[in-house]
GROMACS .gro file of C-alpha atoms in nm:
model
  511
    1UNK     CA    1   4.172   2.056  -2.821
    2UNK     CA    2   4.248   1.810  -2.538
    3UNK     CA    3   4.383   1.550  -2.780
    4UNK     CA    4   4.636   1.797  -2.924
    5UNK     CA    5   4.751   1.897  -2.575
    6UNK     CA    6   4.809   1.534  -2.479
    7UNK     CA    7   5.006   1.463  -2.796
    8UNK     CA    8   5.208   1.785  -2.756
    9UNK     CA    9   5.299   1.694  -2.399
   10UNK     CA   10   5.433   1.361  -2.518
   11UNK     CA   11   5.604   1.498  -2.828
   12UNK     CA   12   5.950   1.427  -2.693
   13UNK     CA   13   5.866   1.066  -2.607
   14UNK     CA   14   5.845   0.894  -2.946
   15UNK     CA   15   5.755   0.555  -2.798
   16UNK     CA   16   5.470   0.671  -2.577
   17UNK     CA   17   5.320   0.912  -2.830
   18UNK     CA   18   5.249   0.623  -3.068
   19UNK     CA   19   5.077   0.423  -2.793
   20UNK     CA   20   4.876   0.726  -2.681
   21UNK     CA   21   4.768   0.802  -3.040
   22UNK     CA   22   4.638   0.449  -3.088
   23UNK     CA   23   4.468   0.455  -2.745
   24UNK     CA   24   4.287   0.779  -2.829
   25UNK     CA   25   4.189   0.641  -3.169
   26UNK     CA   26   4.047   0.322  -3.014
   27UNK     CA   27   3.856   0.529  -2.758
   28UNK     CA   28   3.699   0.744  -3.031
   29UNK     CA   29   3.624   0.426  -3.230
   30UNK     CA   30   3.438   0.281  -2.931
   31UNK     CA   31   3.256   0.611  -2.884
   32UNK     CA   32   3.139   0.602  -3.247
   33UNK     CA   33   2.996   0.253  -3.201
   34UNK     CA   34   2.811   0.351  -2.884
   35UNK     CA   35   2.670   0.673  -3.031
   36UNK     CA   36   2.579   0.493  -3.353
   37UNK     CA   37   2.389   0.233  -3.149
   38UNK     CA   38   2.198   0.501  -2.958
   39UNK     CA   39   2.102   0.670  -3.287
   40UNK     CA   40   2.029   0.348  -3.478
   41UNK     CA   41   1.656   0.428  -3.504
   42UNK     CA   42   1.722   0.766  -3.663
   43UNK     CA   43   1.692   0.704  -4.034
   44UNK     CA   44   1.919   0.996  -4.128
   45UNK     CA   45   2.227   0.862  -3.951
   46UNK     CA   46   2.465   0.571  -3.994
   47UNK     CA   47   2.794   0.488  -3.822
   48UNK     CA   48   3.006   0.657  -4.088
   49UNK     CA   49   2.821   0.986  -4.049
   50UNK     CA   50   2.838   0.947  -3.670
   51UNK     CA   51   3.216   0.904  -3.692
   52UNK     CA   52   3.258   1.222  -3.897
   53UNK     CA   53   3.037   1.426  -3.662
   54UNK     CA   54   3.232   1.306  -3.359
   55UNK     CA   55   3.559   1.410  -3.524
   56UNK     CA   56   3.421   1.756  -3.600
   57UNK     CA   57   3.295   1.796  -3.242
   58UNK     CA   58   3.613   1.673  -3.073
   59UNK     CA   59   3.844   1.872  -3.299
   60UNK     CA   60   3.630   2.189  -3.287
   61UNK     CA   61   3.728   2.255  -3.647
   62UNK     CA   62   4.103   2.248  -3.576
   63UNK     CA   63   4.369   1.984  -3.640
   64UNK     CA   64   4.277   1.631  -3.537
   65UNK     CA   65   4.588   1.465  -3.676
   66UNK     CA   66   4.625   1.157  -3.456
   67UNK     CA   67   4.715   0.901  -3.723
   68UNK     CA   68   4.834   0.997  -4.070
   69UNK     CA   69   4.649   0.841  -4.360
   70UNK     CA   70   4.854   0.562  -4.516
   71UNK     CA   71   4.728   0.399  -4.835
   72UNK     CA   72   4.914   0.079  -4.750
   73UNK     CA   73   4.729   0.047  -4.418
   74UNK     CA   74   4.401   0.109  -4.596
   75UNK     CA   75   4.448  -0.130  -4.889
   76UNK     CA   76   4.637  -0.406  -4.706
   77UNK     CA   77   4.465  -0.423  -4.367
   78UNK     CA   78   4.130  -0.241  -4.365
   79UNK     CA   79   3.971  -0.307  -4.704
   80UNK     CA   80   4.013  -0.692  -4.728
   81UNK     CA   81   3.784  -0.788  -4.435
   82UNK     CA   82   3.508  -0.558  -4.564
   83UNK     CA   83   3.508  -0.694  -4.917
   84UNK     CA   84   3.552  -1.057  -4.807
   85UNK     CA   85   3.259  -1.038  -4.566
   86UNK     CA   86   3.045  -0.879  -4.838
   87UNK     CA   87   3.121  -1.172  -5.069
   88UNK     CA   88   3.073  -1.422  -4.787
   89UNK     CA   89   2.732  -1.280  -4.688
   90UNK     CA   90   2.601  -1.185  -5.032
   91UNK     CA   91   2.300  -1.368  -5.172
   92UNK     CA   92   2.477  -1.538  -5.457
   93UNK     CA   93   2.175  -1.616  -5.671
   94UNK     CA   94   2.059  -1.256  -5.680
   95UNK     CA   95   2.410  -1.123  -5.740
   96UNK     CA   96   2.470  -1.342  -6.046
   97UNK     CA   97   2.108  -1.295  -6.151
   98UNK     CA   98   2.187  -0.921  -6.192
   99UNK     CA   99   2.538  -0.965  -6.327
  100UNK     CA  100   2.459  -0.791  -6.659
  101UNK     CA  101   2.354  -0.452  -6.511
  102UNK     CA  102   2.627  -0.482  -6.246
  103UNK     CA  103   2.889  -0.520  -6.517
  104UNK     CA  104   2.740  -0.238  -6.723
  105UNK     CA  105   2.744   0.000  -6.426
  106UNK     CA  106   3.081  -0.110  -6.292
  107UNK     CA  107   3.277  -0.114  -6.618
  108UNK     CA  108   3.107   0.101  -6.883
  109UNK     CA  109   2.983   0.341  -6.616
  110UNK     CA  110   3.336   0.413  -6.494
  111UNK     CA  111   3.444   0.509  -6.846
  112UNK     CA  112   3.147   0.744  -6.889
  113UNK     CA  113   3.204   0.910  -6.552
  114UNK     CA  114   3.581   0.923  -6.603
  115UNK     CA  115   3.545   1.096  -6.941
  116UNK     CA  116   3.299   1.356  -6.813
  117UNK     CA  117   3.488   1.442  -6.493
  118UNK     CA  118   3.829   1.458  -6.663
  119UNK     CA  119   3.703   1.670  -6.953
  120UNK     CA  120   3.498   1.891  -6.721
  121UNK     CA  121   3.790   1.962  -6.487
  122UNK     CA  122   4.025   2.024  -6.782
  123UNK     CA  123   3.779   2.273  -6.934
  124UNK     CA  124   3.650   2.450  -6.620
  125UNK     CA  125   3.948   2.472  -6.382
  126UNK     CA  126   4.141   2.723  -6.598
  127UNK     CA  127   3.828   2.938  -6.625
  128UNK     CA  128   3.831   2.995  -6.248
  129UNK     CA  129   4.205   3.065  -6.239
  130UNK     CA  130   4.338   2.722  -6.141
  131UNK     CA  131   4.597   2.615  -6.401
  132UNK     CA  132   4.852   2.406  -6.213
  133UNK     CA  133   4.769   2.056  -6.342
  134UNK     CA  134   4.889   1.867  -6.649
  135UNK     CA  135   4.686   1.633  -6.870
  136UNK     CA  136   4.781   1.317  -6.679
  137UNK     CA  137   4.665   1.474  -6.352
  138UNK     CA  138   4.332   1.573  -6.507
  139UNK     CA  139   4.288   1.213  -6.621
  140UNK     CA  140   4.375   1.094  -6.270
  141UNK     CA  141   4.109   1.326  -6.126
  142UNK     CA  142   3.851   1.160  -6.349
  143UNK     CA  143   3.933   0.821  -6.194
  144UNK     CA  144   3.964   0.950  -5.837
  145UNK     CA  145   3.612   1.091  -5.843
  146UNK     CA  146   3.461   0.804  -6.044
  147UNK     CA  147   3.538   0.554  -5.768
  148UNK     CA  148   3.224   0.486  -5.561
  149UNK     CA  149   3.236   0.412  -5.190
  150UNK     CA  150   3.152   0.044  -5.132
  151UNK     CA  151   3.181   0.084  -4.755
  152UNK     CA  152   2.911   0.353  -4.740
  153UNK     CA  153   2.686   0.142  -4.960
  154UNK     CA  154   2.705  -0.146  -4.715
  155UNK     CA  155   2.588   0.083  -4.436
  156UNK     CA  156   2.302   0.267  -4.606
  157UNK     CA  157   2.152  -0.026  -4.800
  158UNK     CA  158   2.055  -0.364  -4.656
  159UNK     CA  159   2.014  -0.673  -4.870
  160UNK     CA  160   1.725  -0.804  -4.658
  161UNK     CA  161   1.523  -0.482  -4.702
  162UNK     CA  162   1.622  -0.382  -5.056
  163UNK     CA  163   1.776  -0.695  -5.214
  164UNK     CA  164   1.767  -0.574  -5.574
  165UNK     CA  165   1.910  -0.231  -5.496
  166UNK     CA  166   2.173  -0.376  -5.264
  167UNK     CA  167   2.280  -0.629  -5.525
  168UNK     CA  168   2.305  -0.369  -5.800
  169UNK     CA  169   2.474  -0.088  -5.605
  170UNK     CA  170   2.711  -0.307  -5.406
  171UNK     CA  171   2.795  -0.529  -5.704
  172UNK     CA  172   2.864  -0.218  -5.909
  173UNK     CA  173   3.089  -0.088  -5.629
  174UNK     CA  174   3.308  -0.399  -5.630
  175UNK     CA  175   3.348  -0.401  -6.010
  176UNK     CA  176   3.381  -0.020  -6.009
  177UNK     CA  177   3.673  -0.030  -5.765
  178UNK     CA  178   3.852  -0.294  -5.974
  179UNK     CA  179   3.795  -0.096  -6.293
  180UNK     CA  180   3.905   0.229  -6.129
  181UNK     CA  181   4.227   0.077  -5.995
  182UNK     CA  182   4.330  -0.077  -6.328
  183UNK     CA  183   4.241   0.243  -6.514
  184UNK     CA  184   4.435   0.450  -6.259
  185UNK     CA  185   4.740   0.225  -6.301
  186UNK     CA  186   4.709   0.255  -6.678
  187UNK     CA  187   4.709   0.633  -6.648
  188UNK     CA  188   5.026   0.625  -6.439
  189UNK     CA  189   5.199   0.446  -6.729
  190UNK     CA  190   5.028   0.660  -6.991
  191UNK     CA  191   5.259   0.846  -7.230
  192UNK     CA  192   5.071   1.151  -7.354
  193UNK     CA  193   5.314   1.196  -7.643
  194UNK     CA  194   5.238   0.851  -7.782
  195UNK     CA  195   4.860   0.841  -7.816
  196UNK     CA  196   4.749   0.604  -8.092
  197UNK     CA  197   4.434   0.431  -8.208
  198UNK     CA  198   4.520   0.099  -8.043
  199UNK     CA  199   4.549   0.247  -7.693
  200UNK     CA  200   4.184   0.171  -7.611
  201UNK     CA  201   4.219  -0.186  -7.741
  202UNK     CA  202   4.525  -0.246  -7.526
  203UNK     CA  203   4.349  -0.111  -7.222
  204UNK     CA  204   4.044  -0.334  -7.277
  205UNK     CA  205   4.277  -0.631  -7.315
  206UNK     CA  206   4.457  -0.544  -6.991
  207UNK     CA  207   4.130  -0.498  -6.806
  208UNK     CA  208   3.988  -0.831  -6.923
  209UNK     CA  209   4.311  -1.000  -6.817
  210UNK     CA  210   4.297  -0.835  -6.475
  211UNK     CA  211   3.930  -0.917  -6.423
  212UNK     CA  212   3.956  -1.281  -6.532
  213UNK     CA  213   4.281  -1.365  -6.353
  214UNK     CA  214   4.171  -1.193  -6.031
  215UNK     CA  215   3.844  -1.384  -6.035
  216UNK     CA  216   4.011  -1.717  -6.109
  217UNK     CA  217   4.260  -1.664  -5.827
  218UNK     CA  218   3.979  -1.595  -5.578
  219UNK     CA  219   3.779  -1.897  -5.692
  220UNK     CA  220   4.087  -2.123  -5.682
  221UNK     CA  221   4.175  -2.015  -5.328
  222UNK     CA  222   3.819  -2.070  -5.210
  223UNK     CA  223   3.806  -2.417  -5.367
  224UNK     CA  224   4.144  -2.511  -5.217
  225UNK     CA  225   4.023  -2.407  -4.873
  226UNK     CA  226   3.702  -2.609  -4.916
  227UNK     CA  227   3.897  -2.916  -5.028
  228UNK     CA  228   4.138  -2.896  -4.733
  229UNK     CA  229   3.856  -2.855  -4.481
  230UNK     CA  230   3.656  -3.140  -4.634
  231UNK     CA  231   3.951  -3.377  -4.660
  232UNK     CA  232   4.117  -3.314  -4.325
  233UNK     CA  233   3.805  -3.222  -4.126
  234UNK     CA  234   3.971  -2.991  -3.876
  235UNK     CA  235   3.656  -2.988  -3.663
  236UNK     CA  236   3.739  -3.329  -3.522
  237UNK     CA  237   4.015  -3.163  -3.324
  238UNK     CA  238   3.957  -2.789  -3.309
  239UNK     CA  239   3.705  -2.541  -3.443
  240UNK     CA  240   3.971  -2.274  -3.395
  241UNK     CA  241   4.177  -2.432  -3.670
  242UNK     CA  242   3.880  -2.431  -3.907
  243UNK     CA  243   3.815  -2.063  -3.849
  244UNK     CA  244   4.184  -1.977  -3.868
  245UNK     CA  245   4.238  -2.156  -4.199
  246UNK     CA  246   3.940  -1.975  -4.356
  247UNK     CA  247   4.059  -1.632  -4.238
  248UNK     CA  248   4.420  -1.689  -4.338
  249UNK     CA  249   4.340  -1.835  -4.681
  250UNK     CA  250   4.105  -1.545  -4.757
  251UNK     CA  251   4.373  -1.294  -4.662
  252UNK     CA  252   4.633  -1.491  -4.857
  253UNK     CA  253   4.420  -1.466  -5.172
  254UNK     CA  254   4.411  -1.087  -5.136
  255UNK     CA  255   4.786  -1.060  -5.077
  256UNK     CA  256   4.867  -1.291  -5.369
  257UNK     CA  257   4.654  -1.072  -5.596
  258UNK     CA  258   4.838  -0.761  -5.481
  259UNK     CA  259   5.172  -0.938  -5.522
  260UNK     CA  260   5.080  -1.036  -5.880
  261UNK     CA  261   4.950  -0.681  -5.947
  262UNK     CA  262   4.593  -0.803  -5.988
  263UNK     CA  263   4.275  -0.671  -5.828
  264UNK     CA  264   4.275  -0.784  -5.465
  265UNK     CA  265   3.920  -0.651  -5.431
  266UNK     CA  266   3.784  -0.887  -5.697
  267UNK     CA  267   3.993  -1.178  -5.573
  268UNK     CA  268   3.888  -1.164  -5.208
  269UNK     CA  269   3.525  -1.097  -5.306
  270UNK     CA  270   3.498  -1.413  -5.519
  271UNK     CA  271   3.698  -1.604  -5.258
  272UNK     CA  272   3.427  -1.511  -5.007
  273UNK     CA  273   3.151  -1.627  -5.243
  274UNK     CA  274   3.319  -1.965  -5.303
  275UNK     CA  275   3.396  -2.018  -4.934
  276UNK     CA  276   3.035  -1.953  -4.838
  277UNK     CA  277   2.918  -2.195  -5.110
  278UNK     CA  278   3.154  -2.482  -5.028
  279UNK     CA  279   3.398  -2.435  -4.738
  280UNK     CA  280   3.141  -2.305  -4.490
  281UNK     CA  281   2.943  -2.630  -4.517
  282UNK     CA  282   3.252  -2.842  -4.447
  283UNK     CA  283   3.310  -2.711  -4.095
  284UNK     CA  284   3.141  -2.791  -3.765
  285UNK     CA  285   2.822  -2.619  -3.654
  286UNK     CA  286   3.012  -2.414  -3.396
  287UNK     CA  287   3.251  -2.292  -3.666
  288UNK     CA  288   2.962  -2.195  -3.894
  289UNK     CA  289   2.807  -1.975  -3.628
  290UNK     CA  290   3.143  -1.831  -3.524
  291UNK     CA  291   3.262  -1.748  -3.875
  292UNK     CA  292   2.945  -1.556  -3.957
  293UNK     CA  293   2.988  -1.337  -3.649
  294UNK     CA  294   3.367  -1.305  -3.672
  295UNK     CA  295   3.368  -1.197  -4.038
  296UNK     CA  296   3.081  -0.953  -3.980
  297UNK     CA  297   3.250  -0.805  -3.671
  298UNK     CA  298   3.587  -0.758  -3.843
  299UNK     CA  299   3.411  -0.591  -4.135
  300UNK     CA  300   3.209  -0.363  -3.908
  301UNK     CA  301   3.516  -0.248  -3.713
  302UNK     CA  302   3.713  -0.189  -4.033
  303UNK     CA  303   3.429   0.023  -4.177
  304UNK     CA  304   3.417   0.256  -3.875
  305UNK     CA  305   3.796   0.263  -3.861
  306UNK     CA  306   3.814   0.382  -4.222
  307UNK     CA  307   3.580   0.675  -4.167
  308UNK     CA  308   3.760   0.783  -3.852
  309UNK     CA  309   4.093   0.734  -4.025
  310UNK     CA  310   4.001   0.946  -4.327
  311UNK     CA  311   3.811   1.203  -4.121
  312UNK     CA  312   4.093   1.264  -3.875
  313UNK     CA  313   4.345   1.301  -4.153
  314UNK     CA  314   4.108   1.535  -4.335
  315UNK     CA  315   4.147   1.797  -4.062
  316UNK     CA  316   4.526   1.768  -4.050
  317UNK     CA  317   4.606   2.137  -4.067
  318UNK     CA  318   4.944   2.087  -4.239
  319UNK     CA  319   4.781   2.008  -4.574
  320UNK     CA  320   4.567   2.317  -4.562
  321UNK     CA  321   4.870   2.539  -4.490
  322UNK     CA  322   5.055   2.421  -4.802
  323UNK     CA  323   4.782   2.516  -5.048
  324UNK     CA  324   4.793   2.876  -5.173
  325UNK     CA  325   4.453   2.868  -5.343
  326UNK     CA  326   4.210   3.137  -5.232
  327UNK     CA  327   3.892   3.038  -5.052
  328UNK     CA  328   3.679   3.150  -5.346
  329UNK     CA  329   3.878   2.943  -5.597
  330UNK     CA  330   3.885   2.640  -5.365
  331UNK     CA  331   3.508   2.662  -5.320
  332UNK     CA  332   3.460   2.684  -5.697
  333UNK     CA  333   3.683   2.376  -5.749
  334UNK     CA  334   3.482   2.175  -5.497
  335UNK     CA  335   3.152   2.281  -5.650
  336UNK     CA  336   3.271   2.191  -6.000
  337UNK     CA  337   3.381   1.846  -5.886
  338UNK     CA  338   3.052   1.775  -5.705
  339UNK     CA  339   2.847   1.887  -6.006
  340UNK     CA  340   3.058   1.676  -6.243
  341UNK     CA  341   3.015   1.373  -6.015
  342UNK     CA  342   2.637   1.424  -6.021
  343UNK     CA  343   2.626   1.465  -6.398
  344UNK     CA  344   2.879   1.191  -6.470
  345UNK     CA  345   2.680   0.935  -6.275
  346UNK     CA  346   2.344   1.038  -6.420
  347UNK     CA  347   2.482   1.010  -6.775
  348UNK     CA  348   2.538   0.636  -6.741
  349UNK     CA  349   2.291   0.515  -6.475
  350UNK     CA  350   1.971   0.598  -6.659
  351UNK     CA  351   2.073   0.496  -7.016
  352UNK     CA  352   2.247   0.176  -6.900
  353UNK     CA  353   1.948   0.084  -6.684
  354UNK     CA  354   1.726   0.120  -6.989
  355UNK     CA  355   1.969  -0.090  -7.191
  356UNK     CA  356   1.974  -0.357  -6.920
  357UNK     CA  357   1.595  -0.367  -6.910
  358UNK     CA  358   1.585  -0.405  -7.289
  359UNK     CA  359   1.842  -0.686  -7.295
  360UNK     CA  360   1.657  -0.876  -7.022
  361UNK     CA  361   1.305  -0.790  -7.145
  362UNK     CA  362   1.232  -1.149  -7.241
  363UNK     CA  363   1.394  -1.302  -6.936
  364UNK     CA  364   1.300  -1.338  -6.574
  365UNK     CA  365   1.542  -1.061  -6.473
  366UNK     CA  366   1.424  -0.801  -6.225
  367UNK     CA  367   1.310  -0.484  -6.400
  368UNK     CA  368   1.498  -0.170  -6.292
  369UNK     CA  369   1.221   0.085  -6.247
  370UNK     CA  370   1.273   0.460  -6.270
  371UNK     CA  371   1.252   0.484  -5.890
  372UNK     CA  372   1.522   0.220  -5.861
  373UNK     CA  373   1.734   0.414  -6.109
  374UNK     CA  374   1.707   0.730  -5.899
  375UNK     CA  375   1.819   0.541  -5.586
  376UNK     CA  376   2.105   0.373  -5.775
  377UNK     CA  377   2.217   0.712  -5.905
  378UNK     CA  378   2.200   0.875  -5.561
  379UNK     CA  379   2.348   0.590  -5.355
  380UNK     CA  380   2.653   0.573  -5.582
  381UNK     CA  381   2.737   0.943  -5.541
  382UNK     CA  382   2.926   0.889  -5.216
  383UNK     CA  383   3.304   0.901  -5.243
  384UNK     CA  384   3.523   0.745  -4.978
  385UNK     CA  385   3.860   0.612  -4.874
  386UNK     CA  386   3.943   0.467  -5.217
  387UNK     CA  387   3.923   0.818  -5.366
  388UNK     CA  388   4.143   0.953  -5.086
  389UNK     CA  389   4.396   0.671  -5.133
  390UNK     CA  390   4.417   0.731  -5.509
  391UNK     CA  391   4.451   1.107  -5.455
  392UNK     CA  392   4.738   1.051  -5.211
  393UNK     CA  393   4.901   0.818  -5.462
  394UNK     CA  394   4.877   1.076  -5.739
  395UNK     CA  395   4.949   1.403  -5.559
  396UNK     CA  396   5.177   1.314  -5.266
  397UNK     CA  397   5.498   1.128  -5.191
  398UNK     CA  398   5.454   0.912  -4.878
  399UNK     CA  399   5.156   1.126  -4.779
  400UNK     CA  400   5.344   1.458  -4.801
  401UNK     CA  401   5.342   1.725  -5.071
  402UNK     CA  402   5.503   2.067  -5.098
  403UNK     CA  403   5.335   2.159  -5.426
  404UNK     CA  404   5.052   2.409  -5.356
  405UNK     CA  405   4.845   2.286  -5.652
  406UNK     CA  406   4.877   1.923  -5.546
  407UNK     CA  407   4.790   2.019  -5.189
  408UNK     CA  408   4.477   2.187  -5.324
  409UNK     CA  409   4.375   1.864  -5.494
  410UNK     CA  410   4.428   1.669  -5.171
  411UNK     CA  411   4.217   1.911  -4.969
  412UNK     CA  412   3.952   1.921  -5.242
  413UNK     CA  413   3.934   1.542  -5.247
  414UNK     CA  414   3.892   1.542  -4.869
  415UNK     CA  415   3.617   1.804  -4.882
  416UNK     CA  416   3.427   1.622  -5.158
  417UNK     CA  417   3.455   1.290  -4.970
  418UNK     CA  418   3.325   1.441  -4.646
  419UNK     CA  419   3.050   1.638  -4.821
  420UNK     CA  420   2.930   1.342  -5.028
  421UNK     CA  421   2.932   1.111  -4.726
  422UNK     CA  422   2.738   1.357  -4.511
  423UNK     CA  423   2.497   1.496  -4.769
  424UNK     CA  424   2.432   1.199  -4.996
  425UNK     CA  425   2.475   0.945  -4.716
  426UNK     CA  426   2.228   1.116  -4.483
  427UNK     CA  427   1.961   1.140  -4.751
  428UNK     CA  428   1.999   0.788  -4.894
  429UNK     CA  429   1.798   0.609  -4.625
  430UNK     CA  430   1.503   0.854  -4.643
  431UNK     CA  431   1.515   0.834  -5.023
  432UNK     CA  432   1.503   0.453  -5.015
  433UNK     CA  433   1.212   0.459  -4.768
  434UNK     CA  434   1.024   0.707  -4.988
  435UNK     CA  435   1.084   0.546  -5.328
  436UNK     CA  436   1.122   0.177  -5.236
  437UNK     CA  437   0.952   0.110  -4.901
  438UNK     CA  438   1.041  -0.225  -4.747
  439UNK     CA  439   0.772  -0.490  -4.746
  440UNK     CA  440   0.818  -0.808  -4.549
  441UNK     CA  441   0.850  -1.105  -4.787
  442UNK     CA  442   0.600  -1.385  -4.775
  443UNK     CA  443   0.875  -1.628  -4.682
  444UNK     CA  444   1.237  -1.589  -4.586
  445UNK     CA  445   1.500  -1.651  -4.847
  446UNK     CA  446   1.686  -1.966  -4.750
  447UNK     CA  447   1.995  -1.902  -4.961
  448UNK     CA  448   1.906  -2.178  -5.205
  449UNK     CA  449   1.623  -2.205  -5.458
  450UNK     CA  450   1.319  -2.391  -5.342
  451UNK     CA  451   1.202  -2.703  -5.518
  452UNK     CA  452   0.949  -2.511  -5.722
  453UNK     CA  453   1.229  -2.297  -5.860
  454UNK     CA  454   1.435  -2.602  -5.947
  455UNK     CA  455   1.157  -2.774  -6.136
  456UNK     CA  456   1.061  -2.480  -6.356
  457UNK     CA  457   1.005  -2.604  -6.712
  458UNK     CA  458   1.320  -2.444  -6.847
  459UNK     CA  459   1.466  -2.764  -6.984
  460UNK     CA  460   1.307  -3.083  -7.107
  461UNK     CA  461   1.283  -3.343  -6.832
  462UNK     CA  462   1.453  -3.678  -6.866
  463UNK     CA  463   1.118  -3.847  -6.933
  464UNK     CA  464   1.019  -3.611  -7.213
  465UNK     CA  465   1.017  -3.808  -7.541
  466UNK     CA  466   1.211  -3.616  -7.803
  467UNK     CA  467   1.513  -3.650  -8.027
  468UNK     CA  468   1.851  -3.508  -7.925
  469UNK     CA  469   1.818  -3.240  -8.194
  470UNK     CA  470   1.476  -3.134  -8.066
  471UNK     CA  471   1.605  -3.126  -7.709
  472UNK     CA  472   1.895  -2.905  -7.811
  473UNK     CA  473   1.662  -2.671  -8.000
  474UNK     CA  474   1.424  -2.638  -7.706
  475UNK     CA  475   1.715  -2.583  -7.466
  476UNK     CA  476   1.846  -2.306  -7.692
  477UNK     CA  477   1.502  -2.144  -7.706
  478UNK     CA  478   1.474  -2.154  -7.330
  479UNK     CA  479   1.824  -2.012  -7.295
  480UNK     CA  480   1.734  -1.716  -7.515
  481UNK     CA  481   1.404  -1.657  -7.336
  482UNK     CA  482   1.514  -1.713  -6.977
  483UNK     CA  483   1.895  -1.711  -6.971
  484UNK     CA  484   1.963  -1.674  -6.598
  485UNK     CA  485   1.735  -1.958  -6.491
  486UNK     CA  486   1.854  -2.183  -6.773
  487UNK     CA  487   2.221  -2.126  -6.693
  488UNK     CA  488   2.137  -2.179  -6.327
  489UNK     CA  489   1.982  -2.518  -6.401
  490UNK     CA  490   2.290  -2.627  -6.599
  491UNK     CA  491   2.514  -2.499  -6.321
  492UNK     CA  492   2.316  -2.688  -6.057
  493UNK     CA  493   2.356  -3.011  -6.252
  494UNK     CA  494   2.729  -2.956  -6.296
  495UNK     CA  495   2.766  -2.852  -5.932
  496UNK     CA  496   2.583  -3.159  -5.799
  497UNK     CA  497   2.764  -3.401  -6.029
  498UNK     CA  498   3.123  -3.280  -6.020
  499UNK     CA  499   3.187  -3.000  -5.770
  500UNK     CA  500   3.011  -3.098  -5.447
  501UNK     CA  501   3.148  -3.454  -5.430
  502UNK     CA  502   3.500  -3.304  -5.429
  503UNK     CA  503   3.461  -2.971  -5.246
  504UNK     CA  504   3.159  -3.037  -5.025
  505UNK     CA  505   2.852  -2.824  -4.962
  506UNK     CA  506   2.499  -2.853  -4.827
  507UNK     CA  507   2.288  -3.160  -4.882
  508UNK     CA  508   2.039  -3.089  -5.160
  509UNK     CA  509   1.786  -3.327  -5.010
  510UNK     CA  510   1.768  -3.115  -4.697
  511UNK     CA  511   1.659  -2.803  -4.889
   0.00000   0.00000   0.00000
């Protein structure tokens, strides 16, 4: 391969080889964007799949080790702009409207999938002759392959075409990643010799603490940014300062969460939601246009970077030389994992969808049809860089392992990630078009409810003659019948009365 020859020629020049590696990487990154643009009309392909194909073509099936995968680079620099932009661009009303199924999929679903994959690997691996893992490593495998790929979801589903599916699958992905990380950390501290009945209670307590504190930190950072922008009005002097303070505060929220051992994913996601609700309306018009494009561009580049990054490291031949597992056994391991991922996801998607439909049967919530359930099941099968990062954390030391069994798990993780991205990713778009064809809406969604939505008879109006007790009773009845709209009305009143005068936001009269 030409890339290998160039790197070999510069092997004795440690300074230049680093520059050349980055230059080659940036060139391939640009090539992926160009090829992805040329193939944008082909419904089977997205940029992530394009990136993997380009790696396979350029490497010709041999080593393509230009940059070594580093979990710190992934979690600290690449993931934050993707998650923040998703929160910044998400349609907030629909996201919170579907918060119940999102939470069911992202929390309960991880436990179902984790249990099935861990138990399945523990039971089946010895039957095919692979016996090199202990109980903690089997538990870690359950988490590694229960983590869905949020990045792939963003590329194969579009919230303008499939708003319900996008909201459910992407929302699940964000909560799923947070749940997977906290469960993975719990497993690292897990003492197999001291299992007791309160272990599950302690874990639930820790998860609720992580979820709530991470969310509060993101909201607080977003509100602080909005207050600073509204009070100081940077736009009087420089739009660059407005954009810079938003970017830096968003990144600061993520780093603070990591420093406090919270979920940076949840923190930066809710920071993006709050910034788009308040801070974005406190900047100049030029800054509003610029921030939308800047955040989207940074996210887009980071997404392609991740797939190239993982793909190039996947073909690093050193890992494959360490493993002593035969081809037949390795193939059996990969097949077992893929089947368990399929089964583990199906076990919770369909029952929890039914449960969500039942719980919201008397409300205005969107019904999750069987076709939607199939798409949700399929779209969440893709595994990505989070799985690779967790596998490296579990089975390597600084990205290197000399244990043949651990090397097998690293290569198996890489194979499953590439296979799921190619196979499930390529078929997701055609599946969505077949089961949920896009129909142009009668009117564009403006980001805020229209006046008709605001004046729905969910609560008694101020002019309605009734006693306080009767008003409270009717409000409770409405809350039980239509909880999302009722809570939304209360939130709108609180937001207009207390929040917007302090933190800013759009003028309601202009809606």
